[in-house]
mmCIF file of C-alpha atoms in Angstrom:
data_model
loop_
_atom_site.group_PDB
_atom_site.id
_atom_site.type_symbol
_atom_site.label_atom_id
_atom_site.label_comp_id
_atom_site.label_asym_id
_atom_site.label_seq_id
_atom_site.Cartn_x
_atom_site.Cartn_y
_atom_site.Cartn_z
ATOM 1 C CA MET A 289 15.123 53.351 16.011
ATOM 2 C CA ASP A 290 15.145 57.146 16.317
ATOM 3 C CA LEU A 291 17.683 57.225 13.498
ATOM 4 C CA VAL A 292 15.447 54.899 11.449
ATOM 5 C CA PHE A 293 12.556 57.302 11.994
ATOM 6 C CA ARG A 294 14.620 60.292 10.851
ATOM 7 C CA LEU A 295 15.777 58.396 7.761
ATOM 8 C CA VAL A 296 12.166 57.567 6.874
ATOM 9 C CA CYS A 297 11.144 61.199 7.346
ATOM 10 C CA ASN A 298 13.984 62.243 5.019
ATOM 11 C CA GLY A 299 12.885 59.804 2.342
ATOM 12 C CA GLU A 300 15.841 57.406 2.848
ATOM 13 C CA LEU A 301 13.542 54.357 2.866
ATOM 14 C CA SER A 302 16.069 51.811 1.598
ATOM 15 C CA LEU A 303 18.692 52.789 4.158
ATOM 16 C CA ALA A 304 16.080 52.868 6.922
ATOM 17 C CA ARG A 305 14.859 49.403 5.971
ATOM 18 C CA VAL A 306 18.385 47.942 6.080
ATOM 19 C CA LEU A 307 19.200 49.604 9.404
ATOM 20 C CA ARG A 308 15.930 48.489 10.990
ATOM 21 C CA LYS A 309 16.463 44.892 9.826
ATOM 22 C CA ASN A 310 19.968 44.847 11.328
ATOM 23 C CA ILE A 311 18.653 46.167 14.634
ATOM 24 C CA LEU A 312 15.844 43.607 14.833
ATOM 25 C CA ASP A 313 18.187 40.773 13.819
ATOM 26 C CA LYS A 314 20.540 41.620 16.696
ATOM 27 C CA VAL A 315 17.665 41.859 19.148
ATOM 28 C CA GLU A 316 16.386 38.455 18.014
ATOM 29 C CA GLN A 317 19.855 36.909 18.350
ATOM 30 C CA LYS A 318 20.151 38.180 21.919
ATOM 31 C CA ARG A 319 16.683 36.846 22.739
ATOM 32 C CA LEU A 320 17.589 33.402 21.396
ATOM 33 C CA LEU A 321 20.815 33.341 23.380
ATOM 34 C CA ARG A 322 18.997 34.335 26.544
ATOM 35 C CA HIS A 323 16.155 31.823 26.301
ATOM 36 C CA MET A 324 17.637 28.867 24.432
ATOM 37 C CA HIS A 325 21.358 28.682 25.272
ATOM 38 C CA MET A 326 23.113 25.584 24.044
ATOM 39 C CA LEU A 327 20.490 22.853 24.126
ATOM 40 C CA LYS A 328 21.361 19.151 24.263
ATOM 41 C CA PRO A 329 21.075 16.980 21.144
ATOM 42 C CA LEU A 330 17.569 15.681 20.498
ATOM 43 C CA ALA A 331 18.441 12.037 21.134
ATOM 44 C CA ALA A 332 19.928 12.928 24.521
ATOM 45 C CA ARG A 333 16.648 14.511 25.523
ATOM 46 C CA GLY A 334 14.544 11.436 24.901
ATOM 47 C CA VAL A 335 13.196 12.386 21.477
ATOM 48 C CA SER A 336 13.552 8.792 20.291
ATOM 49 C CA ALA A 337 11.047 7.774 22.950
ATOM 50 C CA ARG A 338 8.298 9.753 21.235
ATOM 51 C CA PRO A 339 6.015 7.819 18.835
ATOM 52 C CA GLY A 340 7.455 7.262 15.376
ATOM 53 C CA THR A 341 9.645 9.444 13.207
ATOM 54 C CA LEU A 342 8.738 12.177 10.751
ATOM 55 C CA HIS A 343 8.717 9.664 7.906
ATOM 56 C CA ASP A 344 6.057 7.611 9.689
ATOM 57 C CA PHE A 345 3.475 10.309 9.015
ATOM 58 C CA ARG A 346 2.069 11.417 5.675
ATOM 59 C CA SER A 347 3.073 14.871 4.517
ATOM 60 C CA HIS A 348 -0.496 16.141 4.212
ATOM 61 C CA GLU A 349 -1.273 14.910 7.736
ATOM 62 C CA ILE A 350 1.725 16.781 9.118
ATOM 63 C CA ALA A 351 0.652 19.913 7.242
ATOM 64 C CA ASP A 352 -2.843 19.587 8.726
ATOM 65 C CA GLN A 353 -1.514 19.406 12.278
ATOM 66 C CA LEU A 354 0.903 22.301 11.743
ATOM 67 C CA THR A 355 -2.034 24.340 10.496
ATOM 68 C CA LEU A 356 -4.188 23.297 13.429
ATOM 69 C CA LEU A 357 -1.527 24.407 15.929
ATOM 70 C CA ASP A 358 -0.967 27.678 14.059
ATOM 71 C CA ALA A 359 -4.689 28.373 13.908
ATOM 72 C CA GLU A 360 -5.202 27.851 17.648
ATOM 73 C CA LEU A 361 -2.661 30.593 18.337
ATOM 74 C CA PHE A 362 -3.602 32.846 15.408
ATOM 75 C CA TYR A 363 -7.264 33.150 16.412
ATOM 76 C CA LYS A 364 -6.254 34.300 19.911
ATOM 77 C CA ILE A 365 -4.342 37.348 18.639
ATOM 78 C CA GLU A 366 -6.268 40.560 19.193
ATOM 79 C CA ILE A 367 -5.991 43.343 16.637
ATOM 80 C CA PRO A 368 -4.941 46.004 19.214
ATOM 81 C CA GLU A 369 -1.960 43.785 20.126
ATOM 82 C CA VAL A 370 -0.693 43.941 16.567
ATOM 83 C CA LEU A 371 -1.211 47.689 16.245
ATOM 84 C CA LEU A 372 0.513 48.301 19.566
ATOM 85 C CA TRP A 373 3.458 46.057 18.649
ATOM 86 C CA ALA A 374 4.265 48.272 15.654
ATOM 87 C CA LYS A 375 4.640 51.182 18.087
ATOM 88 C CA GLU A 376 6.183 49.714 21.231
ATOM 89 C CA GLN A 377 7.195 46.080 20.555
ATOM 90 C CA ASN A 378 6.236 45.233 24.127
ATOM 91 C CA GLU A 379 5.879 41.492 24.778
ATOM 92 C CA GLU A 380 3.789 41.999 27.926
ATOM 93 C CA LYS A 381 1.267 44.177 26.103
ATOM 94 C CA SER A 382 1.062 41.779 23.139
ATOM 95 C CA PRO A 383 1.112 38.326 24.829
ATOM 96 C CA ASN A 384 -0.787 36.365 22.164
ATOM 97 C CA LEU A 385 1.238 37.876 19.340
ATOM 98 C CA THR A 386 4.435 37.109 21.256
ATOM 99 C CA GLN A 387 3.360 33.486 21.752
ATOM 100 C CA PHE A 388 2.565 33.152 18.039
ATOM 101 C CA THR A 389 5.962 34.594 17.084
ATOM 102 C CA GLU A 390 7.807 32.280 19.473
ATOM 103 C CA HIS A 391 5.887 29.336 18.017
ATOM 104 C CA PHE A 392 7.108 30.343 14.533
ATOM 105 C CA ASN A 393 10.729 30.587 15.706
ATOM 106 C CA ASN A 394 10.625 27.293 17.617
ATOM 107 C CA MET A 395 9.155 25.488 14.623
ATOM 108 C CA SER A 396 11.832 26.871 12.319
ATOM 109 C CA TYR A 397 14.693 25.870 14.654
ATOM 110 C CA TRP A 398 13.121 22.458 15.210
ATOM 111 C CA VAL A 399 13.185 21.810 11.454
ATOM 112 C CA ARG A 400 16.820 22.888 11.201
ATOM 113 C CA SER A 401 17.793 20.723 14.158
ATOM 114 C CA ILE A 402 16.289 17.431 13.039
ATOM 115 C CA ILE A 403 17.823 17.821 9.573
ATOM 116 C CA ILE A 404 21.328 18.763 10.622
ATOM 117 C CA GLN A 405 21.503 16.086 13.321
ATOM 118 C CA GLN A 406 21.249 13.324 10.735
ATOM 119 C CA GLU A 407 24.718 11.787 10.417
ATOM 120 C CA LYS A 408 24.278 10.479 6.871
ATOM 121 C CA ALA A 409 23.945 12.800 3.874
ATOM 122 C CA GLN A 410 21.166 10.678 2.351
ATOM 123 C CA ASP A 411 19.153 10.946 5.585
ATOM 124 C CA ARG A 412 19.491 14.734 5.579
ATOM 125 C CA GLU A 413 18.464 14.802 1.934
ATOM 126 C CA LYS A 414 15.452 12.600 2.625
ATOM 127 C CA LEU A 415 14.277 14.846 5.448
ATOM 128 C CA LEU A 416 14.710 18.022 3.426
ATOM 129 C CA LEU A 417 12.617 16.538 0.619
ATOM 130 C CA LYS A 418 10.016 15.528 3.200
ATOM 131 C CA PHE A 419 9.724 19.115 4.373
ATOM 132 C CA ILE A 420 9.400 20.352 0.796
ATOM 133 C CA LYS A 421 6.431 17.999 0.376
ATOM 134 C CA ILE A 422 4.934 19.326 3.605
ATOM 135 C CA MET A 423 5.320 22.890 2.303
ATOM 136 C CA LYS A 424 3.409 21.907 -0.812
ATOM 137 C CA HIS A 425 0.426 20.875 1.303
ATOM 138 C CA LEU A 426 0.746 23.950 3.534
ATOM 139 C CA ARG A 427 0.388 26.089 0.422
ATOM 140 C CA LYS A 428 -2.839 24.274 -0.464
ATOM 141 C CA LEU A 429 -4.090 25.005 3.053
ATOM 142 C CA ASN A 430 -3.167 28.703 2.694
ATOM 143 C CA ASN A 431 -0.972 28.373 5.773
ATOM 144 C CA PHE A 432 1.749 30.863 4.939
ATOM 145 C CA ASN A 433 2.991 30.941 8.542
ATOM 146 C CA SER A 434 4.224 27.341 8.769
ATOM 147 C CA TYR A 435 5.198 27.526 5.101
ATOM 148 C CA LEU A 436 7.618 30.346 5.812
ATOM 149 C CA ALA A 437 8.806 28.846 9.102
ATOM 150 C CA ILE A 438 9.917 25.697 7.271
ATOM 151 C CA LEU A 439 11.276 27.653 4.320
ATOM 152 C CA SER A 440 13.339 29.896 6.610
ATOM 153 C CA ALA A 441 14.802 26.734 8.138
ATOM 154 C CA LEU A 442 15.648 25.062 4.821
ATOM 155 C CA ASP A 443 17.123 28.311 3.496
ATOM 156 C CA SER A 444 19.060 29.131 6.686
ATOM 157 C CA ALA A 445 22.827 29.443 6.342
ATOM 158 C CA PRO A 446 23.817 26.315 8.387
ATOM 159 C CA ILE A 447 21.509 24.169 6.219
ATOM 160 C CA ARG A 448 21.913 25.888 2.853
ATOM 161 C CA ARG A 449 25.721 25.701 2.892
ATOM 162 C CA LEU A 450 25.679 21.895 3.012
ATOM 163 C CA GLU A 451 25.897 19.874 -0.195
ATOM 164 C CA TRP A 452 22.559 18.854 -1.725
ATOM 165 C CA GLN A 453 21.485 17.099 -4.886
ATOM 166 C CA LYS A 454 20.982 19.532 -7.750
ATOM 167 C CA GLN A 455 17.355 18.482 -8.104
ATOM 168 C CA THR A 456 16.752 19.134 -4.407
ATOM 169 C CA SER A 457 18.315 22.607 -4.550
ATOM 170 C CA GLU A 458 16.303 23.529 -7.634
ATOM 171 C CA GLY A 459 13.104 22.304 -5.990
ATOM 172 C CA LEU A 460 13.776 24.443 -2.937
ATOM 173 C CA GLU A 461 14.461 27.528 -5.049
ATOM 174 C CA GLU A 462 11.056 27.126 -6.674
ATOM 175 C CA TYR A 463 9.375 27.402 -3.277
ATOM 176 C CA CYS A 464 11.513 30.411 -2.329
ATOM 177 C CA THR A 465 9.994 32.490 -5.139
ATOM 178 C CA LEU A 466 6.717 32.917 -3.238
ATOM 179 C CA ILE A 467 8.422 34.618 -0.301
ATOM 180 C CA ASP A 468 10.972 36.562 -2.350
ATOM 181 C CA SER A 469 11.632 39.795 -0.448
ATOM 182 C CA SER A 470 12.493 41.739 -3.603
ATOM 183 C CA SER A 471 9.903 44.236 -4.864
ATOM 184 C CA SER A 472 8.371 44.350 -1.372
ATOM 185 C CA PHE A 473 7.227 40.698 -1.399
ATOM 186 C CA ARG A 474 5.226 41.209 -4.593
ATOM 187 C CA ALA A 475 4.671 37.495 -5.289
ATOM 188 C CA TYR A 476 3.461 36.807 -1.749
ATOM 189 C CA ARG A 477 1.175 39.842 -1.683
ATOM 190 C CA ALA A 478 -0.352 38.799 -5.014
ATOM 191 C CA ALA A 479 -0.949 35.252 -3.754
ATOM 192 C CA LEU A 480 -2.464 36.534 -0.518
ATOM 193 C CA ALA A 481 -4.822 38.848 -2.410
ATOM 194 C CA GLU A 482 -6.299 35.872 -4.298
ATOM 195 C CA VAL A 483 -6.697 33.632 -1.239
ATOM 196 C CA GLU A 484 -10.094 32.568 -0.013
ATOM 197 C CA PRO A 485 -10.211 31.998 3.776
ATOM 198 C CA PRO A 486 -9.400 30.058 5.836
ATOM 199 C CA CYS A 487 -5.863 31.362 5.739
ATOM 200 C CA ILE A 488 -3.022 32.027 8.142
ATOM 201 C CA PRO A 489 -0.902 34.911 6.825
ATOM 202 C CA TYR A 490 2.734 35.604 7.604
ATOM 203 C CA LEU A 491 2.488 38.105 10.456
ATOM 204 C CA GLY A 492 6.074 39.269 10.037
ATOM 205 C CA LEU A 493 5.133 41.206 6.906
ATOM 206 C CA ILE A 494 2.011 42.655 8.543
ATOM 207 C CA LEU A 495 4.130 43.935 11.439
ATOM 208 C CA GLN A 496 6.709 45.317 9.022
ATOM 209 C CA ASP A 497 4.059 47.209 7.039
ATOM 210 C CA LEU A 498 2.488 48.615 10.197
ATOM 211 C CA THR A 499 5.871 49.726 11.512
ATOM 212 C CA PHE A 500 6.716 51.609 8.332
ATOM 213 C CA VAL A 501 3.301 53.276 8.297
ATOM 214 C CA HIS A 502 3.803 54.298 11.925
ATOM 215 C CA LEU A 503 7.349 55.590 11.429
ATOM 216 C CA GLY A 504 6.683 57.286 8.118
ATOM 217 C CA ASN A 505 3.512 59.166 9.074
ATOM 218 C CA PRO A 506 2.851 61.536 11.992
ATOM 219 C CA ASP A 507 -0.197 60.967 14.192
ATOM 220 C CA PHE A 508 -1.266 64.592 13.752
ATOM 221 C CA ILE A 509 -0.929 67.153 10.960
ATOM 222 C CA ASP A 510 -1.392 70.805 11.924
ATOM 223 C CA GLY A 511 -2.952 69.662 15.185
ATOM 224 C CA LYS A 512 -5.517 67.460 13.448
ATOM 225 C CA VAL A 513 -5.744 63.653 13.383
ATOM 226 C CA ASN A 514 -3.898 62.167 10.419
ATOM 227 C CA PHE A 515 -6.736 60.061 9.004
ATOM 228 C CA SER A 516 -4.593 58.969 6.060
ATOM 229 C CA LYS A 517 -2.295 57.121 8.482
ATOM 230 C CA ARG A 518 -5.274 55.568 10.266
ATOM 231 C CA TRP A 519 -6.728 54.419 6.948
ATOM 232 C CA GLN A 520 -3.470 52.714 5.966
ATOM 233 C CA GLN A 521 -3.343 50.944 9.333
ATOM 234 C CA PHE A 522 -6.961 49.837 8.955
ATOM 235 C CA ASN A 523 -6.369 48.351 5.499
ATOM 236 C CA ILE A 524 -3.422 46.298 6.784
ATOM 237 C CA LEU A 525 -5.272 45.012 9.850
ATOM 238 C CA ASP A 526 -8.597 44.416 8.107
ATOM 239 C CA SER A 527 -7.194 41.552 6.011
ATOM 240 C CA MET A 528 -5.903 39.881 9.161
ATOM 241 C CA ARG A 529 -9.289 40.309 10.848
ATOM 242 C CA ARG A 530 -10.992 38.774 7.814
ATOM 243 C CA PHE A 531 -8.756 35.699 8.001
ATOM 244 C CA GLN A 532 -9.457 35.281 11.717
ATOM 245 C CA GLN A 533 -13.200 35.076 11.104
ATOM 246 C CA VAL A 534 -13.056 31.877 9.006
ATOM 247 C CA HIS A 535 -11.774 28.819 10.874
ATOM 248 C CA TYR A 536 -10.222 25.582 9.641
ATOM 249 C CA GLU A 537 -12.113 22.319 10.083
ATOM 250 C CA LEU A 538 -9.283 19.977 10.946
ATOM 251 C CA LYS A 539 -9.191 17.043 13.355
ATOM 252 C CA ARG A 540 -6.423 16.804 15.905
ATOM 253 C CA ASN A 541 -3.996 13.889 15.545
ATOM 254 C CA GLU A 542 -2.478 13.322 18.963
ATOM 255 C CA ASP A 543 0.326 11.096 17.629
ATOM 256 C CA ILE A 544 1.641 13.846 15.361
ATOM 257 C CA VAL A 545 1.101 16.630 17.891
ATOM 258 C CA SER A 546 2.927 14.556 20.503
ATOM 259 C CA PHE A 547 5.769 14.022 18.055
ATOM 260 C CA PHE A 548 6.119 17.808 17.644
ATOM 261 C CA ASN A 549 6.370 18.184 21.442
ATOM 262 C CA ASP A 550 5.735 21.947 21.137
ATOM 263 C CA PHE A 551 8.897 22.116 18.991
ATOM 264 C CA SER A 552 10.849 22.462 22.212
ATOM 265 C CA ASP A 553 13.567 19.962 21.227
ATOM 266 C CA HIS A 554 15.793 22.091 19.072
ATOM 267 C CA LEU A 555 19.322 23.431 18.988
ATOM 268 C CA ALA A 556 20.470 27.016 19.346
ATOM 269 C CA GLU A 557 22.102 28.850 16.454
ATOM 270 C CA GLU A 558 25.625 28.204 17.745
ATOM 271 C CA ALA A 559 25.018 24.458 17.990
ATOM 272 C CA LEU A 560 23.560 24.388 14.483
ATOM 273 C CA TRP A 561 26.661 26.094 13.102
ATOM 274 C CA GLU A 562 28.922 23.724 15.029
ATOM 275 C CA LEU A 563 27.259 20.689 13.456
ATOM 276 C CA SER A 564 27.160 22.335 10.022
ATOM 277 C CA LEU A 565 30.900 23.009 10.144
ATOM 278 C CA LYS A 566 31.523 19.483 11.381
ATOM 279 C CA ILE A 567 29.690 18.089 8.352
ATOM 280 C CA LYS A 568 31.322 20.521 5.941
ATOM 281 C CA PRO A 569 34.383 22.468 7.166
ATOM 282 C CA ARG A 570 34.748 26.013 5.838
ATOM 283 C CA ASN A 571 37.871 25.244 3.763
ATOM 284 C CA ILE A 572 36.524 22.106 2.055
ATOM 285 C CA SER A 573 35.511 23.977 -1.106
ATOM 286 C CA ARG A 574 38.903 25.678 -1.246
ATOM 287 C CA ARG A 575 40.702 22.341 -1.025
ATOM 288 C CA ARG A 576 38.611 20.881 -3.814
ATOM 289 C CA THR A 577 39.312 23.880 -6.016
ATOM 290 C CA GLU A 578 43.061 23.534 -5.406
ATOM 291 C CA ARG A 579 42.937 19.828 -6.277
ATOM 292 C CA GLU A 580 41.032 20.557 -9.485
ATOM 293 C CA GLU A 581 43.568 23.196 -10.512
ATOM 294 C CA LYS A 582 46.479 20.769 -9.927
ATOM 295 C CA THR A 583 44.687 18.124 -11.954
#
């Protein structure tokens, strides 16, 4: 991170951004390995005993409950936690933010797990389309957190590499445009600027912006407080504070919340890849290409 800071100071923003992302990705991978290990398949852990299946609930009802769970955690986050995280990234000093982030990760891995554990291709396709419908309703609710958690699952490598109907792939790409990272998330920032609360923003981008402001600007200039840096930090955090002040009016559905089970029934990254490769071995495309050439 010291090297990232020096790169930012020297104006090498693109290189600093890439290096920082690689560092954080490796840290996240180690955290997942430490806390999740290789979890058992969902069926082996009694998931089938929970009420219903995902298809038993309406998409808008699922979106409501995802938003309700997100909101309960989002409103607990204190602004100083977020500001401090950009400087120290200390889980103990930012407990509510850490809990919210873990909730995001668990939800994303839960989505990946229940899709990839379907043995039949049509069942996987049906579930993926179900989640796309849920994302549609999440967008109407201005819940960008669950929206991106599901999108990151559907666009993850173990899921994306599998074979999908052309219409399904095109539908997913349409939803990806909102969270396109090119041009510094321009589409998402524009959508967020037009939103009327209640809203749950994607905190990952807020933390990224705060980190770059912190790394790219000194706290003091010629011994005096750098108010320009403080003003940038305030503008980033003020939008989050504004969203926390307006609450959702949603009723809790215990059947759906029980079905989620805190998103604890999910597979680790290694298990996801193992199932993905079992469904579609790495050399399957190569074999098809060779057969086509012979034909």
